[in-house]
One Martini backbone bead per residue (centre of mass of N, CA, C, O) as a GRO file, in nm:
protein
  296
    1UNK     BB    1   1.700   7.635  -5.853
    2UNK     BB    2   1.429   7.694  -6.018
    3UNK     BB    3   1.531   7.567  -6.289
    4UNK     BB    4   1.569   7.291  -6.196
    5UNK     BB    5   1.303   7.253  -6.103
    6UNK     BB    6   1.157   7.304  -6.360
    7UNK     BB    7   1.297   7.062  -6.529
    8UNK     BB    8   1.196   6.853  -6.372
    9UNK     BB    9   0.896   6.921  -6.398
   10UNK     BB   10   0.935   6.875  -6.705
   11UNK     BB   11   1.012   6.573  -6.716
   12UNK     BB   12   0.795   6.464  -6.571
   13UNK     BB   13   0.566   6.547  -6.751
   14UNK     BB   14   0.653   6.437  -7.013
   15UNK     BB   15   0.733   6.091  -6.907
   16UNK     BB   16   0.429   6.071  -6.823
   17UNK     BB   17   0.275   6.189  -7.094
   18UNK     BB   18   0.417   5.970  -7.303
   19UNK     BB   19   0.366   5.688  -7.132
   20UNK     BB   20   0.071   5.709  -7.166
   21UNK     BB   21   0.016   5.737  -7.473
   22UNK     BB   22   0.246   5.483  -7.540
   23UNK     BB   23  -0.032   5.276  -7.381
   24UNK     BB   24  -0.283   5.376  -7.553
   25UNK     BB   25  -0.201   5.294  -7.814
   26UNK     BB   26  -0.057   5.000  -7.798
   27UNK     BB   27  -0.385   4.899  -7.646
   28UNK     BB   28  -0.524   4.990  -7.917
   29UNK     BB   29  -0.404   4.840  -8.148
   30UNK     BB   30  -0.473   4.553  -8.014
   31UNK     BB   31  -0.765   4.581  -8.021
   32UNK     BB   32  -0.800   4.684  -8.344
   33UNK     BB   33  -0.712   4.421  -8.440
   34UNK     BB   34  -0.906   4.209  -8.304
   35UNK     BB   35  -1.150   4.352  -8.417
   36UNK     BB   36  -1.059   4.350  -8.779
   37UNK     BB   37  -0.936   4.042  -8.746
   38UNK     BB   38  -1.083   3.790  -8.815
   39UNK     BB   39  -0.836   3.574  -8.752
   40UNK     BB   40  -0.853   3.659  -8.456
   41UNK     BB   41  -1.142   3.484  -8.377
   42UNK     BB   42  -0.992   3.363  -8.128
   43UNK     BB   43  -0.996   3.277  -7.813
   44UNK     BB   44  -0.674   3.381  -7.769
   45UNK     BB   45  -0.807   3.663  -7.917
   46UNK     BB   46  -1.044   3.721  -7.693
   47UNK     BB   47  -0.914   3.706  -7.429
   48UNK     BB   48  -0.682   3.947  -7.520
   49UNK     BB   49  -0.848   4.159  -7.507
   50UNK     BB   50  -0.874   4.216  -7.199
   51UNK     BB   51  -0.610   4.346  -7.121
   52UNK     BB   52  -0.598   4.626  -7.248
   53UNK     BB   53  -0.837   4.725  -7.088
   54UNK     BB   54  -0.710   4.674  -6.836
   55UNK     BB   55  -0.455   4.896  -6.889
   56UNK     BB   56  -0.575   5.106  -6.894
   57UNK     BB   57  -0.755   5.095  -6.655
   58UNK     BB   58  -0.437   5.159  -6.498
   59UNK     BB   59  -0.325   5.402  -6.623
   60UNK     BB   60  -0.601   5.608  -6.605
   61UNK     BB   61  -0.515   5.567  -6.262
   62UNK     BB   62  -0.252   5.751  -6.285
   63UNK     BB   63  -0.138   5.955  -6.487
   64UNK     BB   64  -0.336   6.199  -6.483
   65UNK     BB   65  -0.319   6.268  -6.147
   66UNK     BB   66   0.023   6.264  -6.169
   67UNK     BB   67   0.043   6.517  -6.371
   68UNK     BB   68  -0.140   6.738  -6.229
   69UNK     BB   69   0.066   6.734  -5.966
   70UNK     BB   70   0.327   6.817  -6.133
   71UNK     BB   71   0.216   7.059  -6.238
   72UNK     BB   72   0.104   7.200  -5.926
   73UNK     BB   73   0.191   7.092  -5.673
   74UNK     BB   74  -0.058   6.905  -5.615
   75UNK     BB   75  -0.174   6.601  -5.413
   76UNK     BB   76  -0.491   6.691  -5.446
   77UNK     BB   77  -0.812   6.468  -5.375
   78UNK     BB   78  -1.091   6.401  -5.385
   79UNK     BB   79  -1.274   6.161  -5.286
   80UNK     BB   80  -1.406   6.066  -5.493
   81UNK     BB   81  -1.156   6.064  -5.681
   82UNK     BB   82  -1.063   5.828  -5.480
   83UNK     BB   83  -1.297   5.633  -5.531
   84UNK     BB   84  -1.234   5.590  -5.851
   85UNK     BB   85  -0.956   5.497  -5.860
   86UNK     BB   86  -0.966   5.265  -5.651
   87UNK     BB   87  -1.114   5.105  -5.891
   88UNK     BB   88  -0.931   5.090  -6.098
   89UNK     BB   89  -0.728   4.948  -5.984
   90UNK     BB   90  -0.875   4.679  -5.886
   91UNK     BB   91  -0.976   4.600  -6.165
   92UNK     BB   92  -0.725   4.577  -6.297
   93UNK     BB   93  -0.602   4.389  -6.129
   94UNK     BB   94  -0.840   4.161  -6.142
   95UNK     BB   95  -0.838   4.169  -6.481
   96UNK     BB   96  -0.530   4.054  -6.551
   97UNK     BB   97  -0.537   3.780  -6.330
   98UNK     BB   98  -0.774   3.662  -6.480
   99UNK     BB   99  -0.697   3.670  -6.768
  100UNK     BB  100  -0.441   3.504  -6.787
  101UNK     BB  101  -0.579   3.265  -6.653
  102UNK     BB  102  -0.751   3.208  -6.885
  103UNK     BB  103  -0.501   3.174  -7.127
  104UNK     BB  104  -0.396   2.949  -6.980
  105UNK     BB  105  -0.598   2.735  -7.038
  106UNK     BB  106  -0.630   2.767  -7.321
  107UNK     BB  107  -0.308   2.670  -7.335
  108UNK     BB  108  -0.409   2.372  -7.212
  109UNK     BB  109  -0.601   2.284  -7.407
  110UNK     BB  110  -0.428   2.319  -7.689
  111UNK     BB  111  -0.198   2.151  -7.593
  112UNK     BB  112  -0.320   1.869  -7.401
  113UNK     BB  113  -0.655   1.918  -7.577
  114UNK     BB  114  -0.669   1.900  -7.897
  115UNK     BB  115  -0.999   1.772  -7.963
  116UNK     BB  116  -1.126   1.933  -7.739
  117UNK     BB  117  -1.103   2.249  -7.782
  118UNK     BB  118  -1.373   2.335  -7.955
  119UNK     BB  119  -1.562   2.184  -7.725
  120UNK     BB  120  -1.479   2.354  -7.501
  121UNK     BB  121  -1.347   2.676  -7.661
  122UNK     BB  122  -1.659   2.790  -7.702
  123UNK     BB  123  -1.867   3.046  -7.675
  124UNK     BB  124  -1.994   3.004  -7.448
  125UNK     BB  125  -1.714   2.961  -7.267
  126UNK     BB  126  -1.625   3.277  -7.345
  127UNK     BB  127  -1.880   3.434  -7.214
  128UNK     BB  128  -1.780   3.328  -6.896
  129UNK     BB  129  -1.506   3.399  -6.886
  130UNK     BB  130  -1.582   3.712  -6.902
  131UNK     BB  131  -1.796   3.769  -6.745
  132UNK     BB  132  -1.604   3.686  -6.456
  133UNK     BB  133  -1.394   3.877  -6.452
  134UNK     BB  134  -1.593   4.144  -6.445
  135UNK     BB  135  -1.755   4.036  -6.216
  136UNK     BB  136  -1.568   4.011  -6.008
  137UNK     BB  137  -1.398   4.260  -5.991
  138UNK     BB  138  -1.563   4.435  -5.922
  139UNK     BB  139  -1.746   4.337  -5.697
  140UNK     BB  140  -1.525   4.329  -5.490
  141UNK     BB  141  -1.449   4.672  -5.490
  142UNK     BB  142  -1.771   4.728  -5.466
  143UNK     BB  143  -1.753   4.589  -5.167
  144UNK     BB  144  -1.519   4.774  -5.041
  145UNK     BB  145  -1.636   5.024  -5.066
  146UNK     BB  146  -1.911   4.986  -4.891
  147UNK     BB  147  -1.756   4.951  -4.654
  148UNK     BB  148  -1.610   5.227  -4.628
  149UNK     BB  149  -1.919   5.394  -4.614
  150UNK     BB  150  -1.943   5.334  -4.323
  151UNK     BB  151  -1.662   5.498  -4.242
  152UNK     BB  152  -1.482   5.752  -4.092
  153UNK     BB  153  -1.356   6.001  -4.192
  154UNK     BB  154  -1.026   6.174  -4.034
  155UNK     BB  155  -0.837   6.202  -4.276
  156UNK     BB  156  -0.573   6.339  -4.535
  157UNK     BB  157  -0.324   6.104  -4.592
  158UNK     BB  158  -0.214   5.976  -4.822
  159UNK     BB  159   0.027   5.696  -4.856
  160UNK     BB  160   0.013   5.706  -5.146
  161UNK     BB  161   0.037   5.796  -5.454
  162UNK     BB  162  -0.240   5.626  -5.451
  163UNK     BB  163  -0.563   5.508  -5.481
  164UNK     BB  164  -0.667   5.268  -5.225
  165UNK     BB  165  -0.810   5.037  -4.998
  166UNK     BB  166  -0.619   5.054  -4.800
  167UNK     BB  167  -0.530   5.408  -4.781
  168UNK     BB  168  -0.871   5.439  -4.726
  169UNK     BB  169  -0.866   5.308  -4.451
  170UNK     BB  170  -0.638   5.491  -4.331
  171UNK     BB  171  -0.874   5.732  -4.262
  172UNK     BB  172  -1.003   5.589  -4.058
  173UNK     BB  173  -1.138   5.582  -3.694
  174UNK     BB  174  -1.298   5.305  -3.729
  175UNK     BB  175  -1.376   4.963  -3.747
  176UNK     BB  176  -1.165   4.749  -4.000
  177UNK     BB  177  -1.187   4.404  -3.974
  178UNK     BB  178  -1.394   4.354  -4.196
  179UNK     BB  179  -1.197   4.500  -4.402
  180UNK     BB  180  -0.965   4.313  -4.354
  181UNK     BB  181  -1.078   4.067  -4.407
  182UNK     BB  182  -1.191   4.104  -4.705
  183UNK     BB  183  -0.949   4.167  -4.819
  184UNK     BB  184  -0.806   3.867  -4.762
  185UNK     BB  185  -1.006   3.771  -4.942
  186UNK     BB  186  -0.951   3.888  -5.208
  187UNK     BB  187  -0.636   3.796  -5.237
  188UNK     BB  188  -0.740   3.501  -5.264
  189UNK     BB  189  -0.933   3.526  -5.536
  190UNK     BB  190  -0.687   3.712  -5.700
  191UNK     BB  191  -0.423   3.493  -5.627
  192UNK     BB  192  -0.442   3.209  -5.515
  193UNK     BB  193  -0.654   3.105  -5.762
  194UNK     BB  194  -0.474   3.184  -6.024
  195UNK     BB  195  -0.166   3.057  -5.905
  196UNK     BB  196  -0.289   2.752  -5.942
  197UNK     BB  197  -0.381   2.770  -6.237
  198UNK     BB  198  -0.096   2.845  -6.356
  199UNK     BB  199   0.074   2.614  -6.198
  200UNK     BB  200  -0.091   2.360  -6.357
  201UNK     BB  201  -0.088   2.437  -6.620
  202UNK     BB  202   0.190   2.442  -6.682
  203UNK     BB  203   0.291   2.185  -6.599
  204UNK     BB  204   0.150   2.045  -6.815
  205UNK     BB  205   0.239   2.141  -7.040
  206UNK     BB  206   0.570   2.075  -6.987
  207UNK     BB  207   0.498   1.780  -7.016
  208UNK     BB  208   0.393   1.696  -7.240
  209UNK     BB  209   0.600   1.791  -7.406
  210UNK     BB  210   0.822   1.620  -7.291
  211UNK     BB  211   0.701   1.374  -7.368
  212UNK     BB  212   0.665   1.380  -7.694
  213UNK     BB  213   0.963   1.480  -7.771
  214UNK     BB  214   0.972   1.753  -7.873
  215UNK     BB  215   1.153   2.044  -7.944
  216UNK     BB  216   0.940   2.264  -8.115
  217UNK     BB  217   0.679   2.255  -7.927
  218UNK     BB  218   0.877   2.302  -7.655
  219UNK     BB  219   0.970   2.589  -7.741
  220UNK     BB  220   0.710   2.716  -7.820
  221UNK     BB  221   0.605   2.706  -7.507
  222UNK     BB  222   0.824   2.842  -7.346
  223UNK     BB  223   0.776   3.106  -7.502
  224UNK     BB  224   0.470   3.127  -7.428
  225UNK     BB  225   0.502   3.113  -7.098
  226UNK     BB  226   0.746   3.303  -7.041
  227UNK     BB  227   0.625   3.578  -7.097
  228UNK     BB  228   0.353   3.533  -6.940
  229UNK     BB  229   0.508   3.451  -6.636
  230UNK     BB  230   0.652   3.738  -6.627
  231UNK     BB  231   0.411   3.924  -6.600
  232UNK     BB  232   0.257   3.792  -6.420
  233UNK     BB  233   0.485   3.787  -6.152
  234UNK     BB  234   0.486   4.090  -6.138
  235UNK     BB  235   0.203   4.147  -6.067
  236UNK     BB  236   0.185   3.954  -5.806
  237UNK     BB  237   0.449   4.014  -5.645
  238UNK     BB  238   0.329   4.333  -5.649
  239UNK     BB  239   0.093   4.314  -5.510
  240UNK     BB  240   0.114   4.139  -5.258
  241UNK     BB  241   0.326   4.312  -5.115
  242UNK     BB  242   0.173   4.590  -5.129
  243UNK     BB  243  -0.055   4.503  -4.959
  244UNK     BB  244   0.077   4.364  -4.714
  245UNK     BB  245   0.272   4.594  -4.610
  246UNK     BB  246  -0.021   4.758  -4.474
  247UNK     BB  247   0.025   4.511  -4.253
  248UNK     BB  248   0.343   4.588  -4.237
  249UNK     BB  249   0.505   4.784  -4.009
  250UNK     BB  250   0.835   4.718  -4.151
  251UNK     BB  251   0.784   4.831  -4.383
  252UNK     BB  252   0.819   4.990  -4.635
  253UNK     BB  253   0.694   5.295  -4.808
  254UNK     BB  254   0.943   5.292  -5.040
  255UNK     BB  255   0.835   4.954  -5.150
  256UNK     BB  256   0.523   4.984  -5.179
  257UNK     BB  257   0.556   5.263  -5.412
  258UNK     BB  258   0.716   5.101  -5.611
  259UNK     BB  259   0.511   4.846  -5.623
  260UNK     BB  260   0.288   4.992  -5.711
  261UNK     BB  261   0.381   5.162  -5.978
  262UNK     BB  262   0.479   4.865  -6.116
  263UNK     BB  263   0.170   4.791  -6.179
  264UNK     BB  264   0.069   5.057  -6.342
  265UNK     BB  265   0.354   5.013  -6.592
  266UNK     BB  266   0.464   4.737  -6.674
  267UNK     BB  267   0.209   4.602  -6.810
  268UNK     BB  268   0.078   4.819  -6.992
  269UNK     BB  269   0.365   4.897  -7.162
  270UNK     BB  270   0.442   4.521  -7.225
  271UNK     BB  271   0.202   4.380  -7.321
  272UNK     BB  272   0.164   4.474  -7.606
  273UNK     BB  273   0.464   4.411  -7.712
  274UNK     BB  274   0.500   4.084  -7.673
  275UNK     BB  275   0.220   4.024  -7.840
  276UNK     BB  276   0.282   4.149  -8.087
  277UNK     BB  277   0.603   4.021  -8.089
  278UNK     BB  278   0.537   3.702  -8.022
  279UNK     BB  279   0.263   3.661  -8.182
  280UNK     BB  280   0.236   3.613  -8.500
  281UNK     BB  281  -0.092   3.678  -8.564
  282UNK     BB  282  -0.095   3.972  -8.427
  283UNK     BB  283   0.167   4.082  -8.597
  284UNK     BB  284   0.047   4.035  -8.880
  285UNK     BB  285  -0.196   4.224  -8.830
  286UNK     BB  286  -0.089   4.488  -8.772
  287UNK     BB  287   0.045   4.539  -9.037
  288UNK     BB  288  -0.230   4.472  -9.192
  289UNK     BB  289  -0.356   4.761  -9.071
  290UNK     BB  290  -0.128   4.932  -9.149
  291UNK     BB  291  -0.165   4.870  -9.484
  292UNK     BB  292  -0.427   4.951  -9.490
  293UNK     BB  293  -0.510   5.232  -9.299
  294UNK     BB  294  -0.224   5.415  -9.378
  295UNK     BB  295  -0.010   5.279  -9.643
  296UNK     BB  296   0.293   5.107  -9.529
   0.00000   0.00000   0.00000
């Protein structure tokens, strides 16, 4: 019984360790080739700059402490560490669905509005779309937390993996209205204001092909818009009912924990290869950095 366990344990720490390795290398690859390769210097992966920096705190708000967990077989965590945690699951949440939010206008205007592009997705616009992104993430969550910070913790037993602000407002005993309140303001502002946006650009995209009647646009568009919206909706579709189940007490907690945990492994860990691997100028890039810099 003890070498079984030791085994499990053993196996747990390997790939969760393992998993994590490369989740952070292949999204500083893809950092490290768009900041190195001059050509790479266009909105659309300036842009895409920001997905793996959001992936990478998404995966080390998760995996560091699900690792060190398996090794001690205690899942003991300080109030701090846990309203750190919760700081990075919710930025990197809001930081990833706003990201792709702007790829999608990006790719909207660039199919839709080929003349406006330079004109539309200047620096300038391209600088305000980054600092709102990551205005926007932080604020909300750090609105989040300092409503915590009003009300007393009376609990020690988080309910999901990991914290988040949902987990951590279930510890406290004291009137929760407003933080649940705001909870409802911040998904709707991070999830249905980008959902809608996500749904009208890409409309457009697939109308405008359909008109244009080119049959090579068209493949060209569905490839690019359905990688893009099938990372969107498993982030959003599992971020979404993880949310709202802490609210419907019918819900398994053994499916709001499947979701809490597919979102912090699934887009960090395929973000990088999809983009790597399907859009051929990222593609080149790594390659020309690789042929430069190891000597492949």
């Amino acid at each position: 019984m003890e070498q079984k366990l030791f085994l499990g344990k053993s196996t747990s720490f390997l790939f969760g360790t393992l998993t994590y390795l490369v989740i952070m290398f292949c999204n500083l690859l893809v950092l490290t080739t768009i900041a190195c390769t001059a050509k790479l210097h266009k909105p659309m992966f300036i842009l895409l700059f920001n997905l793996p920096i959001s992936d990478m705190l998404g995966a080390t708000a998760l995996f560091p402490q699900l690792v060190y967990s398996i090794v001690t077989q205690n899942r003991l965590i300080s109030l701090p560490a846990c309203v750190i945690q919760a700081l990075l699951v919710h930025t990197y949440g809001g930081g990833n669905l706003l990201t792709l939010t702007a790829m999608a206008y990006d790719r909207y205007i660039a199919i839709c509005c080929p003349l406006k592009y330079n004109a539309i997705m200047n620096p300038h616009t391209l600088v305000k779309m980054i600092v709102s992104i990551w205005s926007i993430s932080i604020s909300l969550i750090v609105v989040q937390l300092s409503l915590l910070a009003r009300l007393k913790i009376c609990r020690t037993n988080v309910i999901d993996l990991y914290c988040n602000n949902p987990s951590i407002v279930k510890l406290t005993c004291d009137d929760t209205r407003v933080n649940n309140y705001y909870g409802l303001f911040t998904i709707f502002i991070c999830q249905a204001g980008p959902l809608s946006v996500i749904l009208y650009t890409y409309a457009q995209i697939l109308r405008t092909c359909v008109m244009n009647d080119q049959s090579n646009a068209r493949k060209k568009a569905i490839q690019t818009c359905g990688t893009h919206l099938v990372i969107y909706f498993v982030l959003e579709f599992s971020a979404f009912i993880a949310l709202i189940a802490h609210r419907i007490k019918i819900v398994s907690p053994y499916i709001r924990r499947a979701l809490g945990v597919t979102i912090l492994v699934i887009p960090p860990f395929f973000d990088p290869i999809i983009y790597g691997l399907k859009t051929k100028e990222l593609k080149t890039g790594i390659k020309m950095f690789f042929k430069i810099n190891v000597g492949l």
